[in-house]
Short mmCIF file of C-alpha atoms in Angstrom, two decimals:
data_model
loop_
_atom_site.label_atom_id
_atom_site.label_comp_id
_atom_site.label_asym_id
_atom_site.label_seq_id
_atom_site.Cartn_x
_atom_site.Cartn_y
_atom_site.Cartn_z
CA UNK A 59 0.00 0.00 0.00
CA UNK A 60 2.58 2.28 1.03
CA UNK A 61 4.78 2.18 -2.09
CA UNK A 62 1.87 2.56 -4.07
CA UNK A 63 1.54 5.94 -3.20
CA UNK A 64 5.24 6.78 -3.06
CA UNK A 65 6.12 5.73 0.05
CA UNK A 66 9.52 4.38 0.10
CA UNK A 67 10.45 0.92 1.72
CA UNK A 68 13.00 0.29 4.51
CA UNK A 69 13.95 -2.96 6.11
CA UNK A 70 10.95 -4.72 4.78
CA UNK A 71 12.79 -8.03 6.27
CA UNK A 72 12.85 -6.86 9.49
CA UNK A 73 8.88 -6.69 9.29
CA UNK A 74 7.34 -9.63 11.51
CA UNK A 75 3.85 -10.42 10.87
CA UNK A 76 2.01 -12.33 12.74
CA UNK A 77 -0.07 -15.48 11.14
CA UNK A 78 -2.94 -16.07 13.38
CA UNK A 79 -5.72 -13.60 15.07
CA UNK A 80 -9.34 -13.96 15.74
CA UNK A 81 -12.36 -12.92 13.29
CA UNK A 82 -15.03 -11.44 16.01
CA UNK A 83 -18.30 -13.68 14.91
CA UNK A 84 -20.15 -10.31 16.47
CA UNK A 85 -18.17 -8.27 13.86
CA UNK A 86 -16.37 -10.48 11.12
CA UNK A 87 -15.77 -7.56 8.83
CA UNK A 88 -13.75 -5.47 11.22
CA UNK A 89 -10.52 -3.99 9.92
CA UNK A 90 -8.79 -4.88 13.46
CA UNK A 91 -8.42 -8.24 14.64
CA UNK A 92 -7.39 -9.61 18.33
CA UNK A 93 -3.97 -10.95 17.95
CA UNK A 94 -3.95 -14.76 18.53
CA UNK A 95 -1.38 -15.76 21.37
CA UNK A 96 1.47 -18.08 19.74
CA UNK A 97 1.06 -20.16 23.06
CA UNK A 98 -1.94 -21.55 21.52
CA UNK A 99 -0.04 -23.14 18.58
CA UNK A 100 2.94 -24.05 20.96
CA UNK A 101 0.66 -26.03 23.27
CA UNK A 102 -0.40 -28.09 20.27
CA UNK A 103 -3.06 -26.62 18.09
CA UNK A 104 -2.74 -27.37 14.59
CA UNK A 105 -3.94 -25.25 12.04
CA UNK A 106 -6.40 -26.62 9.96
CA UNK A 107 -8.00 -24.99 5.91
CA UNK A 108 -11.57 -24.51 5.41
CA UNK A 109 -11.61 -28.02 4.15
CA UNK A 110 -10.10 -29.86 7.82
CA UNK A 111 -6.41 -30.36 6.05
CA UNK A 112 -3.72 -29.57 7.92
CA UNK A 113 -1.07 -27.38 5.42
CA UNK A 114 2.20 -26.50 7.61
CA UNK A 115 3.75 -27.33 10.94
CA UNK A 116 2.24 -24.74 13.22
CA UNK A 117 5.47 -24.49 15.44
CA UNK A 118 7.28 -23.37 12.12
CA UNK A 119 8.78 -19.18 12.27
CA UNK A 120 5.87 -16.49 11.69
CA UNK A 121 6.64 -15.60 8.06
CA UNK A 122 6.71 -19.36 7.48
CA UNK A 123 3.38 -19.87 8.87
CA UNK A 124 1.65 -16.76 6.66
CA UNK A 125 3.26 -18.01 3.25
CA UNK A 126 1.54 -20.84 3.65
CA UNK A 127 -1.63 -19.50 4.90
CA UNK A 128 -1.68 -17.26 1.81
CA UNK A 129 -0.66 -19.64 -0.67
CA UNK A 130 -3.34 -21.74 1.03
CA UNK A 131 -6.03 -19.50 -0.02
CA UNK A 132 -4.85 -19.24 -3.36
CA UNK A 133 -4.89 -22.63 -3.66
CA UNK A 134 -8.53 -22.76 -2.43
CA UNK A 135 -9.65 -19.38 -5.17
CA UNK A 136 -9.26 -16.91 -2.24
CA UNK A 137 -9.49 -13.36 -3.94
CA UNK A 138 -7.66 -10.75 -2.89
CA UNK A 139 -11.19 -9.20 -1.27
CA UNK A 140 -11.59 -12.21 0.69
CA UNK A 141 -11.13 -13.08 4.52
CA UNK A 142 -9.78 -16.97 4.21
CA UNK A 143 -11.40 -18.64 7.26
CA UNK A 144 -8.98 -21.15 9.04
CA UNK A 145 -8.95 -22.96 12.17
CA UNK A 146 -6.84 -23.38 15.06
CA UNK A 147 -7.94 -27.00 17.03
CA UNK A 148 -6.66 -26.96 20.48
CA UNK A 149 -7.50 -30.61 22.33
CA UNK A 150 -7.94 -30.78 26.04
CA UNK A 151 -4.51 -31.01 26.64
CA UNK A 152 -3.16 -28.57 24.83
CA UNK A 153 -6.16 -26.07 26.35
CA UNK A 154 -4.92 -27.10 29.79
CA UNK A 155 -1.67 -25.10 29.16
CA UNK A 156 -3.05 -22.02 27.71
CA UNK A 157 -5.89 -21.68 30.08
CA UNK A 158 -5.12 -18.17 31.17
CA UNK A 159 -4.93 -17.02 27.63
CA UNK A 160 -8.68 -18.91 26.57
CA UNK A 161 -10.28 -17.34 29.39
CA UNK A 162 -9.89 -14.27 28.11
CA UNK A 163 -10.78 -14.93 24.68
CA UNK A 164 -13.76 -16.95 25.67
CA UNK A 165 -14.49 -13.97 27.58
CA UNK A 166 -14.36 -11.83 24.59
CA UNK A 167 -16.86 -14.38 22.39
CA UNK A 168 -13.89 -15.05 20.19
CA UNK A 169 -13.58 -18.79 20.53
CA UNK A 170 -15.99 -21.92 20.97
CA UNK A 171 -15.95 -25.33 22.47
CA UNK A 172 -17.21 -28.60 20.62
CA UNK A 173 -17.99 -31.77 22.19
CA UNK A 174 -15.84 -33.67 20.21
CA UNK A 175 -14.80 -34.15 16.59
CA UNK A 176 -18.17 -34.81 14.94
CA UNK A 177 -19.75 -31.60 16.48
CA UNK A 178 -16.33 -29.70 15.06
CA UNK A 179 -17.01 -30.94 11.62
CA UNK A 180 -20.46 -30.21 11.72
CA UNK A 181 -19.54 -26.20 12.82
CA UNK A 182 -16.82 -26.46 10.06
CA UNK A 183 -19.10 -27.71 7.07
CA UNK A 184 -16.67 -31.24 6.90
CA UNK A 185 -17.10 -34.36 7.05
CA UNK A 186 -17.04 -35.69 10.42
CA UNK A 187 -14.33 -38.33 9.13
CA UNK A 188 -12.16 -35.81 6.90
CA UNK A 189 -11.61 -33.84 10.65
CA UNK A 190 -11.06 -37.08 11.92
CA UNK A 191 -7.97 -38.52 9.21
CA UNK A 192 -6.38 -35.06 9.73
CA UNK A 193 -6.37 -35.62 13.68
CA UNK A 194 -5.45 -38.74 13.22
CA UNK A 195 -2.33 -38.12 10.96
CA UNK A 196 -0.79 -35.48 12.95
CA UNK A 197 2.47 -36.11 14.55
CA UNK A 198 3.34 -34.65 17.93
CA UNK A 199 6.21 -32.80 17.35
CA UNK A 200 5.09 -30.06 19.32
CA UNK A 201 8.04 -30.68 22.12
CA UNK A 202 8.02 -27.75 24.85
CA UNK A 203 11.42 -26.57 25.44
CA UNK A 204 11.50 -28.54 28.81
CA UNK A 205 10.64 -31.43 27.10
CA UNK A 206 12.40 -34.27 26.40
CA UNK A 207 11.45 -36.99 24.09
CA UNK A 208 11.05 -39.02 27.17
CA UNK A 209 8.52 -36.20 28.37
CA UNK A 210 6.54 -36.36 25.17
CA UNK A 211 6.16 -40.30 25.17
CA UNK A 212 4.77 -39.97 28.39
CA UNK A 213 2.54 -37.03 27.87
CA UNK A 214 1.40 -39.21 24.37
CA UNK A 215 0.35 -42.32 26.93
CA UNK A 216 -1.22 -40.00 29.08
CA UNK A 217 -2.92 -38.12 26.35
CA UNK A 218 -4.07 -41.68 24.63
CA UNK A 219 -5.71 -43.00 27.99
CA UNK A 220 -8.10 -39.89 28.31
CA UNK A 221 -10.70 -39.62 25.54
CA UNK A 222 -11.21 -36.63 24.09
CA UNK A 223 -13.80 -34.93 25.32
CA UNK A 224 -13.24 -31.49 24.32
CA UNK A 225 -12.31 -29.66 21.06
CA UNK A 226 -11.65 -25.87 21.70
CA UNK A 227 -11.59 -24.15 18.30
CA UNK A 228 -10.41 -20.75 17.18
#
């Protein structure tokens, strides 16, 4: 925008943008968006399209992350004029960590809970089992920097003993 009016550029590379924020259901067309806490993809969301694929590690650097959300939407006919819609899935467990941080954006109406995958799919427009072969196929690399791969075994077995009850998506 800026150099389309004469502006000139400095240090574009220096520029950080971040990937994910929230689209207020109350006002989707807003211009400003509530910045989405990167704890939320650290704890082990995984960002899924409109169509419930997963499209790039989540714990990847910002600019990483946003290419491919971009070329995502292009992929899917995005126009420039649209908003692409994508989700962040956050299981119990990974909720548990940022609990602080969904309090306050439950707070603010910007995020909902499902009881499970099915109800997910149904709120996404998906196939119940298209949500559920994504799940299914994602690898937890999503080690904590106090974690070991010991750690992450164990937090796996703990993780597959407890059903999943709760989907928080946002």
């Amino acid at each position: 925008m800026a150099r389309s009016v004469g502006a000139k550029l400095v240090d574009m590379k220096s520029v950080q943008v971040h990937p994910t924020a929230f689209i207020d259901p109350k006002h989707p067309h807003a211009e400003t968006k509530t910045l989405c806490a990167e704890i939320l993809r650290g704890s082990g969301a995984v960002l899924l399209d409109q169509l419930g694929e997963r499209f790039v590690d989540e714990l990847e650097k910002r600019d990483v992350v946003t290419k491919h959300m971009v070329d995502r939407a292009i992929a899917l006919g995005a126009h420039a004029s649209d908003q692409p819609r994508f989700h962040l899935v956050l299981n119990q467990a990974g909720a548990s960590v940022a609990d602080k941080h969904l309090a306050i954006y439950t707070r603010k109406g910007l995020l909902t809970m499902f009881d499970g995958i099915d109800e997910l799919a149904g709120w996404m427009g998906i196939l119940p089992s298209t949500l559920r072969a994504t799940m299914g196929a994602v690898s937890y690399t999503h080690l904590r920097a106090h974690e070991t791969p010991e750690h992450l075994v164990c937090r796996l077995l703990l993780e597959k003993k407890k059903k999943l009850k709760k989907i928080t998506y946002i």
